[in-house]
Short mmCIF file of C-alpha atoms in Angstrom, two decimals:
data_model
loop_
_atom_site.label_atom_id
_atom_site.label_comp_id
_atom_site.label_asym_id
_atom_site.label_seq_id
_atom_site.Cartn_x
_atom_site.Cartn_y
_atom_site.Cartn_z
CA MET A 1 0.00 0.00 0.00
CA ALA A 2 1.22 3.48 -0.85
CA ASN A 3 0.18 6.45 1.27
CA VAL A 4 0.40 10.07 0.21
CA SER A 5 -0.11 12.72 2.86
CA ILE A 6 -0.93 16.17 1.55
CA PRO A 7 -1.42 19.08 3.96
CA LEU A 8 -4.77 20.62 3.05
CA PRO A 9 -7.21 22.91 4.85
CA ARG A 10 -10.61 21.40 5.51
CA ASN A 11 -12.40 24.22 3.73
CA GLY A 12 -9.91 24.95 0.99
CA PHE A 13 -6.91 27.25 1.05
CA SER A 14 -7.03 30.54 2.86
CA LYS A 15 -6.25 33.68 0.94
CA PRO A 16 -5.52 36.56 3.32
CA ASN A 17 -6.20 39.37 0.86
CA TYR A 18 -6.77 40.19 -2.77
CA SER A 19 -3.99 41.64 -4.83
CA THR A 20 -2.91 41.99 -8.43
CA LYS A 21 0.29 40.17 -7.48
CA ARG A 22 0.59 36.41 -7.62
CA PRO A 23 -1.65 35.04 -4.86
CA CYS A 24 0.01 33.28 -1.97
CA PHE A 25 -2.02 30.43 -0.52
CA THR A 26 -1.38 29.35 3.04
CA PRO A 27 -2.37 25.80 3.93
CA SER A 28 -3.70 25.09 7.38
CA ALA A 29 -2.38 22.45 9.71
CA SER A 30 -5.05 19.83 8.98
CA THR A 31 -4.02 16.95 6.74
CA LEU A 32 -5.83 14.96 4.09
CA ARG A 33 -4.48 11.44 3.68
CA ILE A 34 -4.86 9.61 0.38
CA SER A 35 -4.26 5.86 0.32
CA CYS A 36 -3.52 3.96 -2.89
CA SER A 37 -3.41 0.18 -2.70
CA GLY A 38 -2.49 -2.56 -5.15
CA VAL A 39 -3.21 -6.27 -5.25
CA ALA A 40 0.42 -7.23 -5.00
CA GLU A 41 3.90 -5.77 -5.18
CA PHE A 42 5.87 -6.31 -8.36
CA ASP A 43 9.26 -5.11 -9.40
CA GLY A 44 10.25 -3.82 -12.80
CA SER A 45 11.41 -7.26 -13.97
CA HIS A 46 7.97 -8.89 -13.69
CA GLN A 47 6.89 -10.18 -17.08
CA LYS A 48 3.56 -11.23 -18.43
CA LYS A 49 2.71 -12.68 -21.79
CA GLY A 50 2.19 -9.92 -24.29
CA GLY A 51 4.31 -7.24 -22.63
CA LEU A 52 6.26 -5.90 -19.72
CA PHE A 53 4.35 -4.15 -16.92
CA ASN A 54 5.82 -1.91 -14.26
CA PHE A 55 3.09 -2.15 -11.65
CA ASN A 56 4.87 0.12 -9.19
CA GLY A 57 4.97 2.81 -11.86
CA ILE A 58 1.28 2.35 -12.63
CA LYS A 59 0.44 2.61 -8.95
CA GLY A 60 2.47 5.77 -8.66
CA VAL A 61 0.68 7.42 -11.58
CA ALA A 62 -2.76 6.39 -10.29
CA CYS A 63 -1.98 7.68 -6.82
CA GLY A 64 -0.74 10.95 -8.27
CA ILE A 65 -3.98 11.39 -10.21
CA LEU A 66 -6.04 10.78 -7.08
CA ALA A 67 -3.95 13.27 -5.15
CA ALA A 68 -4.37 15.90 -7.86
CA CYS A 69 -8.15 15.40 -7.87
CA ALA A 70 -8.27 15.73 -4.09
CA VAL A 71 -6.23 18.93 -4.17
CA THR A 72 -8.48 20.43 -6.82
CA SER A 73 -11.67 19.55 -4.96
CA ALA A 74 -10.44 20.83 -1.61
CA ALA A 75 -8.77 23.99 -2.84
CA PHE A 76 -11.55 25.16 -5.13
CA PRO A 77 -14.96 24.44 -3.58
CA VAL A 78 -18.04 25.29 -5.61
CA THR A 79 -19.44 28.66 -4.57
CA ALA A 80 -22.41 30.68 -5.81
CA ALA A 81 -21.43 33.68 -7.90
CA THR A 82 -22.38 37.06 -6.50
CA GLN A 83 -24.81 38.78 -8.79
CA ARG A 84 -23.77 42.33 -9.66
CA LEU A 85 -25.38 45.16 -11.56
CA PRO A 86 -23.89 45.96 -14.96
CA PRO A 87 -21.79 49.12 -15.36
CA LEU A 88 -23.71 52.35 -15.83
CA SER A 89 -24.73 52.69 -19.47
CA THR A 90 -22.85 55.32 -21.47
CA GLU A 91 -25.64 55.80 -24.02
CA PRO A 92 -26.30 59.54 -24.37
CA ASN A 93 -30.08 58.98 -24.60
CA ARG A 94 -30.41 56.20 -22.04
CA CYS A 95 -32.80 58.22 -19.83
CA GLU A 96 -35.11 58.96 -22.77
CA ARG A 97 -35.49 55.21 -23.32
CA ALA A 98 -37.95 55.28 -20.41
CA PHE A 99 -40.42 57.10 -22.68
CA VAL A 100 -40.37 54.06 -25.00
CA GLY A 101 -39.99 51.41 -22.32
CA ASN A 102 -39.24 47.72 -22.51
CA THR A 103 -41.29 46.46 -25.43
CA ILE A 104 -39.87 42.91 -25.49
CA GLY A 105 -40.23 41.10 -22.18
CA GLN A 106 -42.89 43.26 -20.56
CA ALA A 107 -44.04 41.51 -17.36
CA ASN A 108 -41.36 38.81 -17.64
CA GLY A 109 -38.55 41.37 -17.57
CA VAL A 110 -36.78 40.00 -20.66
CA TYR A 111 -34.76 42.48 -22.71
CA ASP A 112 -32.15 42.64 -25.45
CA LYS A 113 -30.17 45.20 -23.43
CA PRO A 114 -30.73 46.66 -19.94
CA LEU A 115 -33.16 49.54 -19.54
CA ASP A 116 -30.74 51.63 -17.51
CA LEU A 117 -32.44 54.59 -15.82
CA ARG A 118 -30.04 54.88 -12.91
CA GLN A 119 -29.39 58.45 -11.75
CA CYS A 120 -31.87 59.83 -14.31
CA ASP A 121 -34.12 62.73 -13.33
CA PHE A 122 -37.82 62.45 -14.23
CA THR A 123 -39.05 64.96 -11.65
CA ASN A 124 -42.63 66.12 -12.36
CA GLU A 125 -42.83 64.10 -15.59
CA LYS A 126 -46.60 64.06 -16.17
CA THR A 127 -46.96 62.62 -19.66
CA ASN A 128 -44.24 60.34 -20.99
CA LEU A 129 -44.18 57.66 -18.28
CA LYS A 130 -47.90 56.87 -18.07
CA GLY A 131 -48.68 53.29 -19.06
CA LYS A 132 -45.10 52.49 -20.06
CA SER A 133 -43.52 49.07 -19.55
CA LEU A 134 -40.40 49.51 -17.42
CA SER A 135 -39.99 45.83 -16.60
CA ALA A 136 -36.58 44.90 -15.18
CA ALA A 137 -35.48 48.54 -15.43
CA LEU A 138 -32.49 49.62 -13.37
CA MET A 139 -33.75 52.63 -11.41
CA SER A 140 -31.44 52.94 -8.42
CA ASP A 141 -30.71 56.54 -7.39
CA ALA A 142 -33.08 57.92 -10.06
CA LYS A 143 -35.60 60.70 -9.31
CA PHE A 144 -39.28 60.35 -10.20
CA ASP A 145 -40.65 62.87 -7.68
CA GLY A 146 -44.11 64.12 -8.64
CA ALA A 147 -44.26 61.99 -11.79
CA ASP A 148 -47.45 60.44 -13.16
CA MET A 149 -46.74 56.71 -13.37
CA THR A 150 -50.32 55.48 -13.55
CA GLU A 151 -50.76 52.10 -15.27
CA VAL A 152 -46.99 51.65 -15.54
CA VAL A 153 -45.59 48.10 -15.53
CA MET A 154 -42.43 47.79 -13.41
CA SER A 155 -42.22 44.02 -12.93
CA LYS A 156 -38.81 42.95 -11.57
CA ALA A 157 -37.47 46.51 -11.60
CA TYR A 158 -34.52 47.39 -9.37
CA ALA A 159 -35.41 50.69 -7.68
CA ALA A 160 -33.23 50.58 -4.57
CA GLY A 161 -32.44 54.07 -3.32
CA ALA A 162 -34.63 55.79 -5.93
CA SER A 163 -36.94 58.69 -5.09
CA PHE A 164 -40.67 58.44 -5.86
CA LYS A 165 -42.04 61.18 -3.62
CA GLY A 166 -45.64 61.97 -4.50
CA VAL A 167 -45.68 59.59 -7.49
CA ASP A 168 -49.10 58.35 -8.62
CA PHE A 169 -48.88 54.56 -9.08
CA SER A 170 -52.64 54.07 -9.53
CA ASN A 171 -53.53 50.92 -11.53
CA ALA A 172 -49.83 50.13 -11.91
CA VAL A 173 -48.21 46.69 -11.85
CA LEU A 174 -45.29 46.82 -9.42
CA ASP A 175 -44.74 43.14 -8.74
CA ARG A 176 -41.32 41.84 -7.64
CA VAL A 177 -39.82 45.33 -7.46
CA ASN A 178 -36.90 46.04 -5.13
CA PHE A 179 -37.76 49.30 -3.32
CA GLU A 180 -35.04 48.93 -0.69
CA LYS A 181 -34.24 52.33 0.88
CA ALA A 182 -36.38 54.09 -1.74
CA ASP A 183 -38.17 57.33 -0.84
CA LEU A 184 -41.89 56.73 -1.44
CA GLU A 185 -43.22 59.51 0.76
CA GLY A 186 -46.72 60.50 -0.35
CA ALA A 187 -46.79 57.92 -3.17
CA ILE A 188 -50.24 56.74 -4.23
CA PHE A 189 -50.80 52.97 -4.50
CA LYS A 190 -54.43 52.78 -5.60
CA ASN A 191 -55.55 49.50 -7.16
CA THR A 192 -51.84 48.72 -7.51
CA VAL A 193 -50.28 45.25 -7.75
CA LEU A 194 -47.49 44.95 -5.16
CA SER A 195 -47.07 41.17 -4.99
CA GLY A 196 -43.50 40.05 -4.38
CA SER A 197 -42.12 43.58 -3.96
CA THR A 198 -39.81 44.46 -1.07
CA PHE A 199 -39.74 47.71 0.89
CA ASP A 200 -36.84 47.18 3.28
CA ASP A 201 -35.92 50.51 4.96
CA ALA A 202 -38.07 52.40 2.44
CA LYS A 203 -39.72 55.69 3.42
CA LEU A 204 -43.50 55.33 3.21
CA ASP A 205 -44.63 58.37 5.20
CA ASN A 206 -48.05 59.59 4.02
CA ALA A 207 -48.11 56.93 1.28
CA VAL A 208 -51.65 55.96 0.25
CA PHE A 209 -52.62 52.28 0.05
CA GLU A 210 -56.10 51.78 -1.36
CA ASP A 211 -57.39 48.52 -2.85
CA THR A 212 -53.83 47.29 -3.33
CA ILE A 213 -53.24 43.74 -4.54
CA ILE A 214 -50.62 41.97 -2.44
CA GLY A 215 -50.02 38.45 -1.14
CA TYR A 216 -50.36 37.60 2.55
CA ILE A 217 -46.65 36.94 3.14
CA ASP A 218 -45.67 40.10 1.25
CA LEU A 219 -48.19 42.05 3.31
CA GLN A 220 -46.66 40.82 6.56
CA LYS A 221 -43.25 42.02 5.37
CA LEU A 222 -44.67 45.38 4.26
CA CYS A 223 -46.34 45.87 7.63
CA THR A 224 -42.97 45.72 9.39
CA ASN A 225 -42.20 49.13 7.86
CA LYS A 226 -42.95 51.55 10.70
CA THR A 227 -43.18 54.61 8.45
CA ILE A 228 -46.62 53.57 7.12
CA GLY A 229 -49.33 55.79 8.63
CA ASP A 230 -51.85 54.35 11.08
CA GLU A 231 -54.78 54.94 8.72
CA TRP A 232 -53.18 52.94 5.95
CA ARG A 233 -51.98 50.22 8.29
CA VAL A 234 -55.65 49.63 9.07
CA GLU A 235 -56.53 49.74 5.36
CA LEU A 236 -53.83 47.18 4.58
CA GLY A 237 -54.85 44.95 7.47
CA CYS A 238 -51.58 45.21 9.40
CA ARG A 239 -51.81 43.73 12.88
#
C-alpha cells in the first residue's frame, strides 16, 4: 500500500487578501491522507505474456492522479457567484429610453439590453411615463418625484435608493420590485399590484394604500415598515 499525505485545509486554502500580485495560498495544519493500494507488489522485472508491466509505476501514476483530484476539490470548492449590476450605461439617450420602455419582455422582464435609468431625473414628468412598460429597469438613485406613473408596468425593476415622492402609481403593476431604501413619501398605490415587492428601509410616510393587490406573506413584510401611517396600516390589514 502506498500512502500520500498532503497538507490541506478542511475548507480549501485561505487567501488573506486580494492583490494583483501572484496570490500566496497558506495551507492550514489539517491533513488529508490519500491511500492507494495494489493487489500485490511487483518489481520492474515482472513479465507477463504480451508485454512488460511496471506495476509500481502504474500505482504511482494512479496515486498521483487521485492526489491531484483531491487537491483540486479541496482547494476550489463550488461557490455561488455574486450577482452584480452591470456598469452604468454610457448611451447619451439612455434616460429617454424610459419614454419608449421595454417592449420585449414586458411583465417577464426579458430584454435585449438593460433599460438603464439609474441616476436619471424624471421629476414632475406628467406625460411620458404613463402606461409604459419599465420591466426589469435599473432605477437605483433615479428621481421620479411628482411623476405620473399610472398604469406603468415595473415588474422585476430594481429601484433601490430611488426617489418616488408623490408619485401616482394608480392601476400600476409593481410586482417583484426592489424598493429597498427608496423614498416613497406620499406615493399613491391605488388598485396597484405589489405582490413580491420588497420595501426594506423604504420611506412610506403619508403613502396611500387603497385597494392594493398583495399576497399575505408580502403584506406581513410590508407591515414591518414603521413609516406607514396608522390609517393605511388599518386599510392594509396590518396587525
